[in-house]
XYZ file of C-alpha atoms in Angstrom:
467
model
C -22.786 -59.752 47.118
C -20.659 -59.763 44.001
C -19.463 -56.651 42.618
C -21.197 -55.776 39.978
C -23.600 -55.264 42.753
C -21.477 -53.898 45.712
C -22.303 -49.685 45.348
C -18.441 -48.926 46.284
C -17.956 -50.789 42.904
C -19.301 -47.782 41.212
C -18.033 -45.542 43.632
C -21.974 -44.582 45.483
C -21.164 -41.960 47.996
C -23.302 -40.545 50.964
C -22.883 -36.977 51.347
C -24.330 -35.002 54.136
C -27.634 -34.247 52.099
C -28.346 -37.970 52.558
C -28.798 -37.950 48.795
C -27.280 -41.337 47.384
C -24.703 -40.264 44.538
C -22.337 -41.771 42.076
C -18.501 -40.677 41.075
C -17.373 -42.527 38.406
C -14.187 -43.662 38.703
C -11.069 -41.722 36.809
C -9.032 -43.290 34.460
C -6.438 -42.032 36.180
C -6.869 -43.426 39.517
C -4.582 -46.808 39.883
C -6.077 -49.913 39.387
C -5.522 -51.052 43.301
C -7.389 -47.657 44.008
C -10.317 -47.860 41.876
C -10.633 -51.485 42.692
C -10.490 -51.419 46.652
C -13.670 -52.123 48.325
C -14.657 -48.826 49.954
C -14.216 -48.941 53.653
C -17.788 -48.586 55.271
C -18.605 -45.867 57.538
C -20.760 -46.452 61.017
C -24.459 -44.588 60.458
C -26.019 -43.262 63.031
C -30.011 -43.391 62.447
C -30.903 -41.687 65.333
C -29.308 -38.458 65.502
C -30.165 -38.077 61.432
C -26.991 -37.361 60.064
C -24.135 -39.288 59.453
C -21.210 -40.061 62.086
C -18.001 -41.732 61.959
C -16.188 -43.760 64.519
C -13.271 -41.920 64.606
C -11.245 -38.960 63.190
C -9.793 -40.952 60.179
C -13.265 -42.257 59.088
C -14.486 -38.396 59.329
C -12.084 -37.142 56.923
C -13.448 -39.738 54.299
C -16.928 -39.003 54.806
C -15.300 -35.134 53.925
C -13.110 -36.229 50.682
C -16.430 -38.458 49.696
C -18.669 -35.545 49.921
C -16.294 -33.140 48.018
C -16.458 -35.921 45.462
C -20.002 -36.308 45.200
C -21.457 -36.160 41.771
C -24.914 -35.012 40.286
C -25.449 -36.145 37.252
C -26.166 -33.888 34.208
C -29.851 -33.759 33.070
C -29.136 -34.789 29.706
C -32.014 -32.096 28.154
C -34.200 -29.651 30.108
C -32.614 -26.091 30.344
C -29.745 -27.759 28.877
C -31.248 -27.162 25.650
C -31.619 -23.495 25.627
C -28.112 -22.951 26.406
C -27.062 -25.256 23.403
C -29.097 -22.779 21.455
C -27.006 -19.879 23.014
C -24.085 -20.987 22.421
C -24.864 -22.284 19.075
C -25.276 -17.926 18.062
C -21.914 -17.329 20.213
C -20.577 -19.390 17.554
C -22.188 -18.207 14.515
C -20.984 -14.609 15.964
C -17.644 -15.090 17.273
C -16.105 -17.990 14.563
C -18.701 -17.441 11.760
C -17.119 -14.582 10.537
C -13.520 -15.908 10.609
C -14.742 -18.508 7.796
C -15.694 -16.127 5.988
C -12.592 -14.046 5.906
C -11.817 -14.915 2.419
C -14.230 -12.293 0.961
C -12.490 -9.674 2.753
C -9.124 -10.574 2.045
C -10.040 -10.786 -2.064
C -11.668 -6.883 -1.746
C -8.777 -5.539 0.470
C -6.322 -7.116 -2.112
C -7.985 -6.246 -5.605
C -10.011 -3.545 -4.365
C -9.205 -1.119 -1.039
C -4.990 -1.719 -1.332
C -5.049 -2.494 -4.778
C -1.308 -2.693 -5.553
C -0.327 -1.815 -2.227
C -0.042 -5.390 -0.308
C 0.039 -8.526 -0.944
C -2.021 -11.696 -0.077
C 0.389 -12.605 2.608
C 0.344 -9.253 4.320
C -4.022 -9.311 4.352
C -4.105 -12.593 5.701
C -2.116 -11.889 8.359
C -5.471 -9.715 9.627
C -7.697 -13.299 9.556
C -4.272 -15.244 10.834
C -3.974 -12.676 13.976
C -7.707 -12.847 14.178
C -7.631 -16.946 14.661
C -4.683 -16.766 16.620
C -5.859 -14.343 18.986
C -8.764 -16.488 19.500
C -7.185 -19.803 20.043
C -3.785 -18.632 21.988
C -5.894 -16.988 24.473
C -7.857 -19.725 24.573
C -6.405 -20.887 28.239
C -6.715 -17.272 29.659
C -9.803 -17.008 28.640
C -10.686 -20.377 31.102
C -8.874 -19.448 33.567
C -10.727 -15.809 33.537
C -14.178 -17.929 33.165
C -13.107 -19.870 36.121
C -12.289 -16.376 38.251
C -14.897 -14.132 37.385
C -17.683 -16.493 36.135
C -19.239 -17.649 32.689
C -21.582 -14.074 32.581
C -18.694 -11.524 32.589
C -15.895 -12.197 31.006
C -18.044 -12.797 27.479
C -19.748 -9.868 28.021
C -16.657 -8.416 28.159
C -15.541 -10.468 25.017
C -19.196 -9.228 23.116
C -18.041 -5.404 23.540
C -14.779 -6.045 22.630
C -15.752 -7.726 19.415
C -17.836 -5.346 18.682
C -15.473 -2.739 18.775
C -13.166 -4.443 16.965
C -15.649 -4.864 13.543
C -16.211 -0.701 14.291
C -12.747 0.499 14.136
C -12.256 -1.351 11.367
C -15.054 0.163 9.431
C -12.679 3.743 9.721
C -9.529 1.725 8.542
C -7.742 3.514 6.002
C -4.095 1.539 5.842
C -3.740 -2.102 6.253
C -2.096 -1.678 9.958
C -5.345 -0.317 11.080
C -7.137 -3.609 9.905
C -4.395 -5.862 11.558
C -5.015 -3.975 15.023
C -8.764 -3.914 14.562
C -10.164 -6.744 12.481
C -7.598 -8.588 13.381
C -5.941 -8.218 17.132
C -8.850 -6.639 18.695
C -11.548 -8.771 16.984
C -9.209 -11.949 18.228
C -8.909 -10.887 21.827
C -12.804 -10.249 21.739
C -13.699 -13.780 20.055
C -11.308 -15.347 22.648
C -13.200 -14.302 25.157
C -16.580 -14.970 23.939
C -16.557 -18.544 22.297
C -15.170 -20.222 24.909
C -18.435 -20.964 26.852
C -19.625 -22.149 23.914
C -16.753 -24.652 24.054
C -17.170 -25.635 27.756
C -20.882 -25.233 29.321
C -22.621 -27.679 27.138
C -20.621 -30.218 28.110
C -21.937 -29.555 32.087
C -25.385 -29.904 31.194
C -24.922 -33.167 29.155
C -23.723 -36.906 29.808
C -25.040 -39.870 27.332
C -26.053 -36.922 24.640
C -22.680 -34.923 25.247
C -21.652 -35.519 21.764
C -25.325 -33.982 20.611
C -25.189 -31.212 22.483
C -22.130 -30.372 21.526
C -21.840 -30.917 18.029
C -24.946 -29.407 17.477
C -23.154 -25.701 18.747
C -20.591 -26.308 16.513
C -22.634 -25.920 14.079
C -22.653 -22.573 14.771
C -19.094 -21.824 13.220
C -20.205 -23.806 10.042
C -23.600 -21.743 9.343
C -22.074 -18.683 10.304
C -19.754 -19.567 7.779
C -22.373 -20.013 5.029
C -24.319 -16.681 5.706
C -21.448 -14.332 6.233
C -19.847 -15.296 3.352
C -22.613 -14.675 1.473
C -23.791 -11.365 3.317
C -20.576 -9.756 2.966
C -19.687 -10.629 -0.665
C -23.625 -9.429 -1.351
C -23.365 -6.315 1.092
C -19.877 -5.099 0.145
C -20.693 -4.410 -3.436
C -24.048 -2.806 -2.804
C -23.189 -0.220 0.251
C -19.412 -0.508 0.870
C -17.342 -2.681 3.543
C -17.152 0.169 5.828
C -20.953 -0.395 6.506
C -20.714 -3.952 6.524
C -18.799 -3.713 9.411
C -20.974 -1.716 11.319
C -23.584 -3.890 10.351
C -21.770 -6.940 12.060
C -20.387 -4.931 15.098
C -24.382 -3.735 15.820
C -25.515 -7.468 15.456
C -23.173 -8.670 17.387
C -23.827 -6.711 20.375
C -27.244 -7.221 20.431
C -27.831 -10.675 19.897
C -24.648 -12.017 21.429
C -25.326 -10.178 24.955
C -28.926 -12.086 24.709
C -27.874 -15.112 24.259
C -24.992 -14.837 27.566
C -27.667 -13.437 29.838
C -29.626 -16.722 29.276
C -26.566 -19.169 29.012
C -25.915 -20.800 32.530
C -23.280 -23.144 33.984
C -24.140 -26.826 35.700
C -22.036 -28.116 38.362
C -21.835 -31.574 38.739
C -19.845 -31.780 41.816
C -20.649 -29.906 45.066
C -16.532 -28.409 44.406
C -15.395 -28.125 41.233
C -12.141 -30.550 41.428
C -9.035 -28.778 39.950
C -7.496 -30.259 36.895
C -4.845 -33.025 37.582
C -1.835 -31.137 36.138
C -0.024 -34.246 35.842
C -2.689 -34.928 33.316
C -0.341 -32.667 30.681
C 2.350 -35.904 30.935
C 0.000 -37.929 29.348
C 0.879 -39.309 25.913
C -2.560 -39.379 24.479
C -2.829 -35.491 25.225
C 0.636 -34.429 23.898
C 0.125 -36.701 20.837
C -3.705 -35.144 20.197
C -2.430 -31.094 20.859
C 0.539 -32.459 18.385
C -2.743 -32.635 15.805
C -3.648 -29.562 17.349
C -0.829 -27.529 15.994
C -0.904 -29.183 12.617
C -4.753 -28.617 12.079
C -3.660 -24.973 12.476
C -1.225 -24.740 9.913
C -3.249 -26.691 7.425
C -7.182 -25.189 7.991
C -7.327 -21.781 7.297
C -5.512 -21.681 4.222
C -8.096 -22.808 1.738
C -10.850 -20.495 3.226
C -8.477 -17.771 3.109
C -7.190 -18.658 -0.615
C -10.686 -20.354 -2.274
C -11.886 -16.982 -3.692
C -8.782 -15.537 -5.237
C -7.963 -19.219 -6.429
C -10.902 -19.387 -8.058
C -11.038 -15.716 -9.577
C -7.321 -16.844 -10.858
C -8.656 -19.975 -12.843
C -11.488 -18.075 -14.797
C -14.119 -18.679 -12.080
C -16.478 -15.167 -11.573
C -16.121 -13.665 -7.763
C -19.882 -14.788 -7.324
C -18.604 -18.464 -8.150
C -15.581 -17.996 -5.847
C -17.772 -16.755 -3.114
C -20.705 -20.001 -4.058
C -17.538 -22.489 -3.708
C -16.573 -20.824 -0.372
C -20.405 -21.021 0.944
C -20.233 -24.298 -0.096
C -17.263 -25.493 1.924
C -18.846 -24.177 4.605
C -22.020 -25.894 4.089
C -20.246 -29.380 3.894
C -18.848 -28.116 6.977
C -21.761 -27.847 8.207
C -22.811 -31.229 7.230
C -19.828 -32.740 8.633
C -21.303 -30.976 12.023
C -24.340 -32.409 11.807
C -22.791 -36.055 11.214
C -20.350 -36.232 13.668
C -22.992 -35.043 16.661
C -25.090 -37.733 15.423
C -22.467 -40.237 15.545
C -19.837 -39.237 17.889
C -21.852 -40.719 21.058
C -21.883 -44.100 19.209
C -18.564 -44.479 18.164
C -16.504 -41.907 20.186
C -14.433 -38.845 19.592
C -11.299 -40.806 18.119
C -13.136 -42.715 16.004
C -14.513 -39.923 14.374
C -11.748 -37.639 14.250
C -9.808 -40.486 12.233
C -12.001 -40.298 9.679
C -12.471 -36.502 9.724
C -8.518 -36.073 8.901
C -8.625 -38.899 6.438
C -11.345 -36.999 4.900
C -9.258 -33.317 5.078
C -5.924 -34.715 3.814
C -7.437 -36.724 1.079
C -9.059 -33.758 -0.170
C -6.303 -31.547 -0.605
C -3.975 -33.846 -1.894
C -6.198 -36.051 -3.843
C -8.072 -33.357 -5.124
C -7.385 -30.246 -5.207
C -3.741 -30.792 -6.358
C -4.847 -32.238 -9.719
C -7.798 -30.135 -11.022
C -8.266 -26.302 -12.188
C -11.674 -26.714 -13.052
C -15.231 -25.142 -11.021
C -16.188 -28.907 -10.869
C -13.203 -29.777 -9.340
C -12.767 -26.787 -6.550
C -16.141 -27.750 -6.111
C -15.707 -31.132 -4.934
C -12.881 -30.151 -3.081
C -14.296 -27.547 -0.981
C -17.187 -30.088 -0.632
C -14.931 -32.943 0.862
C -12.760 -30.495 2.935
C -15.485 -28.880 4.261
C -16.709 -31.781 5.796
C -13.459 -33.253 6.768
C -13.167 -30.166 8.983
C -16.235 -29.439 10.290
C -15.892 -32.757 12.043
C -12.784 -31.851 13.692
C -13.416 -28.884 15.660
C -16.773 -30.395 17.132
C -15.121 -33.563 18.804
C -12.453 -31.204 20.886
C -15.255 -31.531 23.737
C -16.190 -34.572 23.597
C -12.697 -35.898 23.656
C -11.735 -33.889 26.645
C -14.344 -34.839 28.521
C -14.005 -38.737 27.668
C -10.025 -38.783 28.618
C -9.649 -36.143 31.261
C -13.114 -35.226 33.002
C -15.346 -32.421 32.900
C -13.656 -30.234 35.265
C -11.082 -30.428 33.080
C -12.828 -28.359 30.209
C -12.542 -24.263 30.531
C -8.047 -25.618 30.873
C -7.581 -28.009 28.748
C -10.097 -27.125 25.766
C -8.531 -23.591 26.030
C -4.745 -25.484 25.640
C -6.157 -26.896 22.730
C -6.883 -23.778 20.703
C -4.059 -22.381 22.137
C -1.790 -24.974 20.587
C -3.914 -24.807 17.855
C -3.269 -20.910 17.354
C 0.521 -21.461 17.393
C 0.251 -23.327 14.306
C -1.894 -20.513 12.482
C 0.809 -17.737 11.982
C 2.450 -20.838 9.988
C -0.619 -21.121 7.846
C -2.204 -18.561 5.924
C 1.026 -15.717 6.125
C 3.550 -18.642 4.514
C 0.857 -19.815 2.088
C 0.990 -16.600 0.409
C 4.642 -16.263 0.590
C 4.722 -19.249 -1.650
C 1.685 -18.428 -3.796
C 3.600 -14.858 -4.752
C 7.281 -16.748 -5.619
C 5.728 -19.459 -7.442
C 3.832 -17.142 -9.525
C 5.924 -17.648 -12.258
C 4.958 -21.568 -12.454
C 2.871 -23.196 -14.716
C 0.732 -24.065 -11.541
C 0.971 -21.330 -9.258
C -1.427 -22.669 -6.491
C 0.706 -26.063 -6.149
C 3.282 -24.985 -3.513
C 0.689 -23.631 -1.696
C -1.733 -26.671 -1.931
C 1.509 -29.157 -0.740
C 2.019 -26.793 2.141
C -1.997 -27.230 3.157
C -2.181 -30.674 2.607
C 1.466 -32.176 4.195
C 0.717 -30.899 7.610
C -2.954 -32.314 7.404
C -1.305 -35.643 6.823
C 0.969 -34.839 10.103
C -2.049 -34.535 12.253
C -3.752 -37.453 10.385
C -0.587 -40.186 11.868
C -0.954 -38.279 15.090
C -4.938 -38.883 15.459
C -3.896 -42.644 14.261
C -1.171 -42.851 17.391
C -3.805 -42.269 19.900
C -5.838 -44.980 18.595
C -3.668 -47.196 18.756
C -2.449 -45.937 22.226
C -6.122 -46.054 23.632
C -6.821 -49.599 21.937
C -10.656 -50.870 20.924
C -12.154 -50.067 23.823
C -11.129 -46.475 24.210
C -12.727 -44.982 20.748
């Protein structure tokens, strides 16, 4: 029998169900392991059940059944959840993309003369960095208490968060409530988003996951638009109560119908030793730099635009925008991310970001030209927050998910306090220039380019046949 045909070649194990099931091999495991023929165990047909001959061959039957795995159904009830998670999104990151609008009233409006850019966007910077910091808690809770209670949990939190807020009256109370509070809540809420899709899918992972993160990308397009519409007709107070009653309703929904897939009869542990490997510290390297770089024009779009002649409508229409290309970029990358893999993809998603800024953005003033930019960025960046998944999953396993996904936006949310908060420090003493908005742009688009080498680095590290 050669072995392309021998079933220990692909690792077939014969738990005590008598179900025939396949582990596929790690590509961590050592090449002498992974390659050894597996050593056969005596059946014994008549009393029904397997036996071995010996103690030794009874502790592998244990360790084979412990490693048994069930493959994902690829569709089925798998779907639904991908819809449920798709409105955790749209609820818990949505609104984060749409921060701009917010900080351009609070500035010229609420605390007119009072604070500064740097000092609002400190609310949407805690906000995001809440979110991704917590990121690994938030897994490790999920692992604990289960995938049901701890976003429930996050729901009512959020919620409360966008209801204080509505009663804020100084900027402190907005960085404690929109901010902090709103943060801790998303934290705990997205994540399962992040994670369970991935359990329920196998050759469409990348669809099924992609296709949630599109959440964050329409969410982006209608709350931009609902609050810049909403704020001037009946006050940002009520918008906020608006969000924090919508948010309780339809995110609790969508958890009560969201539910996990287990692939393995015991969920193996992450392989710690995992967090030596140079392909992970050179992607969370990204990580960091992504933060630094992608809030900044969301944040910064409106008020750019209001400072170069363009009408707050046409601000708000170029920030929608972004986010629809971000969107797009969604879209695209589930479609191809299962065909040409995770690195692939996020290659061209960086290119994509860091041409845009510098390229771009540094050399026009005009609507045209914000335009395009927010057009190409948008879809730069919508690709890269949809392959975090996918890549996970490829390098370090499934079980690896709720830890290592939540290390990502942890990393991720170190690098936002260096975003947003030192963007406007430079916006406010470069005032004075003849091009305000070109520190600031430099500071978005250099760290981009950071995270762009480091992306490169892996592929080369992984080689062709690790895209």
């Amino acid at each position: 029998m050669s072995d392309s045909n021998n079933p220990a070649h692909y690792g077939l194990v014969l738990p005590l169900d008598g179900e025939t099931r396949i582990r596929r091999k790690s590509i961590f495991e050592s090449g002498s392991e992974a390659s050894s023929p597996q050593t056969p165990i005596p059946v014994n047909y008549d009393s029904g059940s397997l036996t071995a001959s010996d103690d030794e061959a009874d502790q592998q039957l244990k360790e084979k059944s412990y490693l048994a795995y069930n493959p994902p159904p690829d569709g089925g009830y798998g779907w639904i959840v991908v819809v449920c998670c798709f409105l955790l999104e749209f609820f818990a990151e949505g609104p984060t993309s749409a921060f701009g609008v917010f900080q351009d009233y609070y500035v010229n409006e609420k605390f007119q003369g009072q604070v500064s850019n740097a000092t609002i966007s400190l609310i949407g910077v805690l906000n995001s960095s809440c979110m991704a910091i917590l990121g690994v808690v938030s897994g490790k809770l999920c692992e604990r208490f289960g995938y049901r209670i701890v976003p429930l949990c996050g729901v009512f939190t959020l919620s409360l968060g966008y209801f204080l807020a509505s009663f804020a009256t100084q900027p402190w109370h907005l960085l404690l409530t929109q901010g902090v509070l709103c943060g801790v809540g998303a934290a705990l809420t997205f994540l399962p988003a992040a994670v369970i899709p991935s359990q329920w899918f196998e050759r469409r992972r990348g669809l099924a996951t992609g296709t949630v993160n599109l959440g964050i990308g329409v969410g982006g397009i209608v709350w931009t638009q609902f609050n810049h519409m909403l704020i001037k007709r009946i006050s940002v107070a009520w918008v906020l109560r608006l969000i924090s009653i919508i948010v309780l309703a339809l995110c609790t929904a969508s958890i009560l119908l969201i539910k996990t897939f287990q692939s393995t009869p015991v969920q193996q542990k992450p392989n710690l030793q995992s967090l030596r490997n140079r392909n992970l510290l050179t992607f969370m390297t990204a990580s960091f730099f992504t933060g630094i770089s992608s809030l900044v024009p969301f944040f910064y779009l409106p008020g750019y635009a209001k400072d170069i002649g363009i009408s707050s409508g046409g601000g708000a229409l170029i920030t929608s925008i972004a986010n629809g290309a971000s969107l797009t970029g969604r879209l695209l990358a589930a479609m191809f991310s299962d065909y040409f893999g995770p690195v692939v993809i996020l290659l061209c998603a960086y290119a994509l970001t860091s041409a845009s800024v510098l390229l771009i953005w540094t050399t026009t003033s005009s609507f045209a030209g914000t335009m395009a930019f927010g057009i190409v960025f948008g879809l730069g960046y919508g690709v890269i927050f949809t392959q975090t998944s996918a890549f996970v999953a490829k390098f370090f396993g499934v079980d690896t998910l709720p830890v290592f996904v939540g290390l990502y936006y942890t990393v991720s949310g170190l690098g936002y306090p260096f975003g947003p908060p030192i963007a406007g420090v430079l916006l406010e003493k470069t005032r004075e220039w003849g091009t305000p908005y070109l520190a600031l742009k430099l500071y978005c688009g250099l760290p981009m380019v950071i995270a762009l080498m480091a992306i490169v680095a892996v592929k080369v590290n992984t080689g062709r046949n690790a895209a």
